[in-house]
Amino acid sequence: MDSEDDTRDSADEDFYSGGEAGLALSDDGEADYDFADRDSDDSDDLISHRQQQNYSVLSETDIKQHQADDMNRVSTVLSISKSEACALLRSYNWSVSKVHDEWFVDEARVRTAVGLPEKQNEMPNERELTCGICFESCPRESMGAASCGHPFCGVCWRGYISTAINDGPGCLMLRCPDPSCSAAVGQDMVNLFASDEDKGKYERYLCRSYIEDNRKTKWCPAPGCEYAVEFVVGSGSYDVSCGCSYGFCWNCTEEAHRPVDCSTVSKWILKNSAESENMNWILANSKPCPKCKRPIEKNQGCMHITCTPPCKFEFCWLCLGPWSDHGERTGGFYACNRYEAARQEGAFDDSERRREMAKNSLERYTHYYERWAANQSSRQKALGDLQSLQNDKLEKLSDIQSQPESQLKFIIEAWLQIVECRRVLKWTYAYGYYLPDHEHAKRQFFEYVQGEAESGLERLHQCAEKELQIYLDADCPSKDFNDFRTKLAGLTSVTRNYFENLVRALESGLNDVGAHTGQGACSKAVSSKNLGGKSKSGKNKAPVGASKSGSSTRGMDDGNIWACDQCTFANPRSARSCQRHMAHEVTGL
């Protein structure tokens, strides 16, 4: 079996070589596609790979089936009724293993805590019994009792159970109405005495309890979604995709945000909604009135400022001094020499420094937020385009090009990749905002790999959006549609590799950046399988990354952390191959 490092090395080589789909330069210097032929089976493999997951989506029917299975297991192993098994599971958060462990350690203690008497007590064997609530004498057949045997009439049972159910989920832990008794009132009693409406409410509470009390399951946080997700805790990525197509993080239940950690997402969301940015804007774009201290924004050209009523104080915007002191002797109405002199004396250093810091902070935040929001908007648009494509455009394209829809899965796969990449790219801007400024090497490397991934995504998005439209608008089958298929499938594969590399780099904290000073270029030769081969014309293709003028690699210098100006891998200690990225060599993508 290969080691983990060997597997990772192989994956990285596939990334830089374009995997099986290598790109080479023909003799005339133009880029040639050398992607493996992709048919419907390949698309199925890609979709199958996408569906390898560490969670399962549960519908209401699935939840009830899981509940029934768990109750049957506990009931069979412990030789108790299903109603008692349900009470046990509720008390131990629906953990079958926990129930078994506690039961076999100390059964008596568990029975006492949950309210399950060791012996099922029957009501007194009399023709008439007195109800313990209304104190009316009623025939024995109209009375009812829990496992404790305390008799109450049907009317009182219905009122007691109905009140508890209408009070909320606490009805799941209902106990005997007798003040001195702690016996559990199970679902069997609810089914016996409750109305149909109350039974429905009780079942919904029970279903919710199975999800909300179970540490392995959570509801999908999407508005109106009724699916739940069962997760294998400790199995890697926390990103899950619900049956409603909403992706979220299992750990924090925010939208899926890999490769950014939950604490960063929490800080970023708080910052987007907090008042701190309003204060930054006020500090950066306003000054306090010297008299009333209210912040004032300058909206006209001259320096003569008049505060709003009732203050109406007139002052100079530059020095904040009274306007009555300004005139020709101070340099004119539009040039306050007093301010320049005071600044040279240090009178305004603190306030100006605070204002400058606030302005810089606001500009930096705005830079990252605008790009975060732009990718979010692009992702929503891509989701809409994908839905439109699946609903009608794919069928239309199938008719125009005279190809079955099964042969057009590469288009759906491309759009799914665009949606996922937009999500990843969006959160990389939150990552970049919190990346410490003093870590210059990491910041440079981060911006480089982010730029490479973003560039690849734009090429894929443009191809899937604009070039596809050409074939949708056609009146007859296009001869070059198969070339379009090869191009789009290849861009999808390469873009996926770009973003997998970006995600790995960010999730590792960019730890590969640091010990690169004085290291040479990536030196491992690229295998002929990925870089060579024969072109359509029968001529041997040159390795990707080789140009007619010579090698594309260069040495390190003090201002750059990469040994090669083409590849995005910055760790020369690992002898891995480097080559030019396909997207940089293809013209017109």
Short mmCIF file of C-alpha atoms in Angstrom, two decimals, residues 129-433:
data_model
loop_
_atom_site.label_atom_id
_atom_site.label_comp_id
_atom_site.label_asym_id
_atom_site.label_seq_id
_atom_site.Cartn_x
_atom_site.Cartn_y
_atom_site.Cartn_z
CA LEU A 129 -62.26 3.00 40.81
CA THR A 130 -61.78 6.53 42.10
CA CYS A 131 -59.89 8.89 39.79
CA GLY A 132 -56.90 10.48 41.48
CA ILE A 133 -57.53 13.85 39.80
CA CYS A 134 -61.31 14.51 39.76
CA PHE A 135 -62.08 12.00 42.56
CA GLU A 136 -65.05 10.69 40.62
CA SER A 137 -65.91 6.99 40.75
CA CYS A 138 -65.76 5.48 37.28
CA PRO A 139 -66.02 1.96 35.83
CA ARG A 140 -62.69 0.18 35.66
CA GLU A 141 -62.83 -0.10 31.84
CA SER A 142 -62.95 3.70 31.48
CA MET A 143 -59.86 4.18 33.64
CA GLY A 144 -56.22 4.10 32.63
CA ALA A 145 -52.85 3.85 34.33
CA ALA A 146 -49.17 3.99 33.45
CA SER A 147 -46.72 1.26 34.47
CA CYS A 148 -47.08 2.37 38.09
CA GLY A 149 -50.76 1.34 38.22
CA HIS A 150 -52.21 4.64 39.53
CA PRO A 151 -55.73 4.89 38.06
CA PHE A 152 -57.15 8.03 36.44
CA CYS A 153 -60.28 8.42 34.36
CA GLY A 154 -60.11 8.84 30.59
CA VAL A 155 -61.33 12.46 30.72
CA CYS A 156 -58.55 13.48 33.11
CA TRP A 157 -55.94 11.57 31.13
CA ARG A 158 -56.96 13.37 27.93
CA GLY A 159 -56.86 16.76 29.62
CA TYR A 160 -53.52 16.03 31.29
CA ILE A 161 -51.86 14.76 28.11
CA SER A 162 -53.36 17.48 25.90
CA THR A 163 -52.16 20.24 28.22
CA ALA A 164 -48.65 18.77 28.31
CA ILE A 165 -48.47 18.42 24.51
CA ASN A 166 -49.67 21.97 23.94
CA ASP A 167 -47.04 23.23 26.38
CA GLY A 168 -44.27 22.00 24.08
CA PRO A 169 -41.62 19.28 23.72
CA GLY A 170 -41.55 18.73 27.48
CA CYS A 171 -44.43 16.30 26.96
CA LEU A 172 -41.83 13.73 25.84
CA MET A 173 -40.70 13.46 29.47
CA LEU A 174 -44.23 13.21 30.88
CA ARG A 175 -44.62 11.51 34.28
CA CYS A 176 -47.54 10.04 36.18
CA PRO A 177 -50.06 12.68 37.41
CA ASP A 178 -49.75 11.30 40.97
CA PRO A 179 -47.53 13.80 42.85
CA SER A 180 -45.68 11.03 44.65
CA CYS A 181 -45.00 8.98 41.51
CA SER A 182 -42.25 9.42 38.90
CA ALA A 183 -43.29 6.68 36.47
CA ALA A 184 -42.87 7.65 32.81
CA VAL A 185 -45.95 8.16 30.65
CA GLY A 186 -44.95 6.73 27.29
CA GLN A 187 -46.18 6.96 23.74
CA ASP A 188 -48.57 4.04 24.29
CA MET A 189 -50.58 6.14 26.76
CA VAL A 190 -50.54 9.11 24.36
CA ASN A 191 -51.88 6.94 21.54
CA LEU A 192 -54.57 5.58 23.86
CA PHE A 193 -55.98 8.87 25.16
CA ALA A 194 -54.84 11.80 22.99
CA SER A 195 -56.80 13.28 20.10
CA ASP A 196 -55.57 12.86 16.53
CA GLU A 197 -54.30 16.45 16.52
CA ASP A 198 -52.35 15.93 19.75
CA LYS A 199 -50.96 12.63 18.48
CA GLY A 200 -49.62 14.43 15.43
CA LYS A 201 -47.96 17.06 17.60
CA TYR A 202 -46.44 14.41 19.85
CA GLU A 203 -45.01 12.53 16.87
CA ARG A 204 -43.49 15.74 15.51
CA TYR A 205 -41.89 16.47 18.89
CA LEU A 206 -40.56 12.92 18.96
CA CYS A 207 -39.13 13.28 15.47
CA ARG A 208 -37.50 16.60 16.37
CA SER A 209 -36.08 15.07 19.52
CA TYR A 210 -34.37 12.35 17.52
CA ILE A 211 -32.53 14.99 15.47
CA GLU A 212 -31.98 17.76 18.02
CA ASP A 213 -30.90 15.57 20.94
CA ASN A 214 -28.71 13.26 18.87
CA ARG A 215 -25.13 14.44 18.51
CA LYS A 216 -24.83 12.70 15.13
CA THR A 217 -27.73 14.49 13.45
CA LYS A 218 -28.74 18.07 12.73
CA TRP A 219 -31.49 19.81 10.80
CA CYS A 220 -30.56 21.55 7.60
CA PRO A 221 -30.48 25.30 8.42
CA ALA A 222 -31.93 26.34 5.04
CA PRO A 223 -35.28 28.16 5.45
CA GLY A 224 -38.21 25.81 4.94
CA CYS A 225 -36.07 22.70 4.55
CA GLU A 226 -37.34 19.59 6.36
CA TYR A 227 -34.31 17.39 5.74
CA ALA A 228 -31.84 16.36 8.43
CA VAL A 229 -28.24 15.25 8.04
CA GLU A 230 -26.59 12.34 9.83
CA PHE A 231 -22.85 12.90 10.09
CA VAL A 232 -19.94 10.59 10.88
CA VAL A 233 -18.23 12.65 13.58
CA GLY A 234 -14.47 13.00 13.24
CA SER A 235 -14.37 11.92 9.61
CA GLY A 236 -12.72 14.91 7.95
CA SER A 237 -14.39 17.83 6.21
CA TYR A 238 -17.42 19.38 7.90
CA ASP A 239 -18.98 20.62 4.66
CA VAL A 240 -22.22 18.83 3.82
CA SER A 241 -24.79 19.27 1.06
CA CYS A 242 -28.45 18.78 1.93
CA GLY A 243 -31.10 17.24 -0.30
CA CYS A 244 -32.43 20.76 -0.87
CA SER A 245 -29.04 21.64 -2.49
CA TYR A 246 -28.04 23.92 0.38
CA GLY A 247 -24.48 23.41 1.58
CA PHE A 248 -23.58 24.11 5.18
CA CYS A 249 -20.89 23.43 7.76
CA TRP A 250 -21.76 20.64 10.16
CA ASN A 251 -19.71 22.17 12.94
CA CYS A 252 -21.12 25.72 13.04
CA THR A 253 -24.21 25.33 10.76
CA GLU A 254 -23.18 28.39 8.74
CA GLU A 255 -23.07 27.98 4.99
CA ALA A 256 -20.28 25.73 3.72
CA HIS A 257 -17.01 27.65 4.04
CA ARG A 258 -14.15 25.28 3.37
CA PRO A 259 -11.20 26.03 3.43
CA VAL A 260 -11.83 28.76 6.04
CA ASP A 261 -12.23 27.61 9.65
CA CYS A 262 -15.36 28.23 11.69
CA SER A 263 -13.82 30.89 13.96
CA THR A 264 -12.77 32.98 10.96
CA VAL A 265 -16.24 32.68 9.47
CA SER A 266 -17.79 33.72 12.76
CA LYS A 267 -15.56 36.79 12.97
CA TRP A 268 -16.21 37.70 9.35
CA ILE A 269 -20.01 37.42 9.65
CA LEU A 270 -19.95 39.43 12.86
CA LYS A 271 -17.85 42.11 11.19
CA ASN A 272 -20.22 42.31 8.24
CA SER A 273 -23.16 42.91 10.55
CA ALA A 274 -21.52 44.87 13.37
CA GLU A 275 -21.50 48.58 13.96
CA SER A 276 -17.71 48.70 14.03
CA GLU A 277 -17.51 49.42 10.31
CA ASN A 278 -19.98 52.29 10.70
CA MET A 279 -17.67 53.80 13.29
CA ASN A 280 -14.69 53.28 11.01
CA TRP A 281 -16.53 55.10 8.24
CA ILE A 282 -17.42 57.96 10.56
CA LEU A 283 -13.82 58.26 11.73
CA ALA A 284 -12.46 58.07 8.20
CA ASN A 285 -14.89 60.49 6.53
CA SER A 286 -15.97 62.96 9.18
CA LYS A 287 -14.64 65.32 11.82
CA PRO A 288 -16.22 66.33 15.13
CA CYS A 289 -17.68 69.80 15.52
CA PRO A 290 -15.29 71.71 17.85
CA LYS A 291 -18.27 72.92 19.87
CA CYS A 292 -20.89 70.17 20.09
CA LYS A 293 -18.63 67.24 19.04
CA ARG A 294 -21.16 65.83 16.59
CA PRO A 295 -19.50 64.14 13.57
CA ILE A 296 -19.74 66.19 10.38
CA GLU A 297 -19.20 64.97 6.83
CA LYS A 298 -17.80 67.53 4.39
CA ASN A 299 -20.05 67.65 1.31
CA GLN A 300 -18.92 70.92 -0.32
CA GLY A 301 -15.63 72.22 -1.65
CA CYS A 302 -14.84 75.14 0.62
CA MET A 303 -13.32 74.85 4.07
CA HIS A 304 -16.01 77.00 5.71
CA ILE A 305 -18.15 74.57 7.73
CA THR A 306 -21.35 75.42 9.57
CA CYS A 307 -22.68 72.90 12.05
CA THR A 308 -26.36 71.97 11.92
CA PRO A 309 -28.87 73.67 14.26
CA PRO A 310 -29.09 74.27 17.12
CA CYS A 311 -25.27 74.47 17.28
CA LYS A 312 -24.61 76.47 14.05
CA PHE A 313 -20.94 76.85 14.98
CA GLU A 314 -18.82 78.04 12.05
CA PHE A 315 -15.31 76.63 11.84
CA CYS A 316 -12.48 75.73 9.50
CA TRP A 317 -12.44 72.15 8.20
CA LEU A 318 -8.64 72.04 8.22
CA CYS A 319 -7.73 73.32 11.66
CA LEU A 320 -11.17 73.13 13.37
CA GLY A 321 -10.65 76.68 14.59
CA PRO A 322 -13.39 79.36 14.62
CA TRP A 323 -14.05 80.72 11.14
CA SER A 324 -14.02 84.26 12.53
CA ASP A 325 -10.25 83.91 12.97
CA HIS A 326 -9.76 83.17 9.26
CA GLY A 327 -9.15 85.76 6.60
CA GLU A 328 -6.46 87.16 4.36
CA ARG A 329 -4.01 87.32 7.23
CA THR A 330 -4.19 83.55 7.65
CA GLY A 331 -3.70 82.76 3.98
CA GLY A 332 -7.19 83.22 2.60
CA PHE A 333 -10.44 81.40 3.04
CA TYR A 334 -9.31 78.34 1.09
CA ALA A 335 -5.82 77.86 2.48
CA CYS A 336 -5.36 77.58 6.22
CA ASN A 337 -1.71 78.11 7.03
CA ARG A 338 -2.42 77.78 10.70
CA TYR A 339 -3.21 74.12 10.22
CA GLU A 340 0.11 73.44 8.49
CA ALA A 341 1.98 75.19 11.25
CA ALA A 342 0.05 73.36 13.94
CA ARG A 343 0.62 70.02 12.25
CA GLN A 344 4.34 70.67 12.11
CA GLU A 345 4.22 71.40 15.80
CA GLY A 346 2.48 68.07 16.40
CA ALA A 347 -0.83 69.50 17.55
CA PHE A 348 -2.94 67.24 15.33
CA ASP A 349 -0.79 64.11 15.19
CA ASP A 350 -3.03 61.90 17.34
CA SER A 351 -6.32 62.77 15.69
CA GLU A 352 -4.86 62.56 12.20
CA ARG A 353 -3.23 59.25 12.96
CA ARG A 354 -6.51 57.81 14.23
CA ARG A 355 -8.33 59.12 11.18
CA GLU A 356 -5.71 57.71 8.83
CA MET A 357 -5.79 54.32 10.54
CA ALA A 358 -9.59 54.25 10.35
CA LYS A 359 -9.47 55.16 6.67
CA ASN A 360 -6.92 52.46 5.88
CA SER A 361 -8.88 49.89 7.86
CA LEU A 362 -12.08 50.78 6.05
CA GLU A 363 -10.44 50.67 2.63
CA ARG A 364 -8.90 47.27 3.38
CA TYR A 365 -12.17 45.83 4.64
CA THR A 366 -14.04 47.24 1.64
CA HIS A 367 -11.53 45.64 -0.73
CA TYR A 368 -12.09 42.15 0.66
CA TYR A 369 -15.81 42.53 1.28
CA GLU A 370 -16.59 43.71 -2.26
CA ARG A 371 -14.84 40.68 -3.73
CA TRP A 372 -16.47 38.34 -1.20
CA ALA A 373 -19.90 39.71 -2.08
CA ALA A 374 -19.18 39.69 -5.84
CA ASN A 375 -18.35 35.99 -5.81
CA GLN A 376 -21.43 35.30 -3.71
CA SER A 377 -23.54 37.10 -6.32
CA SER A 378 -21.82 35.21 -9.16
CA ARG A 379 -22.47 31.93 -7.37
CA GLN A 380 -26.18 32.69 -7.02
CA LYS A 381 -26.33 33.58 -10.71
CA ALA A 382 -24.51 30.35 -11.60
CA LEU A 383 -27.02 28.35 -9.54
CA GLY A 384 -29.83 29.99 -11.47
CA ASP A 385 -28.12 29.24 -14.79
CA LEU A 386 -27.58 25.63 -13.74
CA GLN A 387 -31.24 25.21 -12.84
CA SER A 388 -32.31 26.76 -16.15
CA LEU A 389 -29.95 24.46 -18.00
CA GLN A 390 -31.32 21.37 -16.27
CA ASN A 391 -34.95 22.41 -16.74
CA ASP A 392 -35.05 23.20 -20.46
CA LYS A 393 -31.79 24.25 -22.12
CA LEU A 394 -30.15 20.84 -21.96
CA GLU A 395 -33.09 19.26 -23.76
CA LYS A 396 -32.98 22.04 -26.36
CA LEU A 397 -29.24 21.54 -26.89
CA SER A 398 -29.78 17.80 -27.22
CA ASP A 399 -32.27 18.38 -30.03
CA ILE A 400 -30.09 20.93 -31.84
CA GLN A 401 -26.90 18.88 -31.69
CA SER A 402 -28.68 15.54 -32.21
CA GLN A 403 -27.03 14.04 -29.16
CA PRO A 404 -28.67 12.28 -26.19
CA GLU A 405 -28.74 14.17 -22.90
CA SER A 406 -26.57 11.47 -21.35
CA GLN A 407 -23.75 12.70 -23.60
CA LEU A 408 -24.14 16.27 -22.29
CA LYS A 409 -23.37 15.56 -18.64
CA PHE A 410 -20.03 17.33 -19.06
CA ILE A 411 -21.93 20.64 -19.18
CA ILE A 412 -23.73 19.97 -15.90
CA GLU A 413 -20.44 18.91 -14.33
CA ALA A 414 -18.82 22.15 -15.49
CA TRP A 415 -21.58 24.26 -13.92
CA LEU A 416 -21.45 22.27 -10.68
CA GLN A 417 -17.72 22.96 -10.58
CA ILE A 418 -18.31 26.68 -11.18
CA VAL A 419 -20.79 26.86 -8.30
CA GLU A 420 -18.39 25.08 -5.94
CA CYS A 421 -15.40 27.17 -7.02
CA ARG A 422 -17.31 30.42 -6.53
CA ARG A 423 -18.08 29.32 -2.99
CA VAL A 424 -14.45 28.47 -2.24
CA LEU A 425 -13.18 31.67 -3.86
CA LYS A 426 -15.65 33.76 -1.88
CA TRP A 427 -14.34 32.48 1.43
CA THR A 428 -10.69 32.88 0.44
CA TYR A 429 -11.27 36.64 0.67
CA ALA A 430 -12.35 36.28 4.30
CA TYR A 431 -9.19 34.19 4.81
CA GLY A 432 -7.08 36.90 3.19
CA TYR A 433 -8.58 39.63 5.35
#
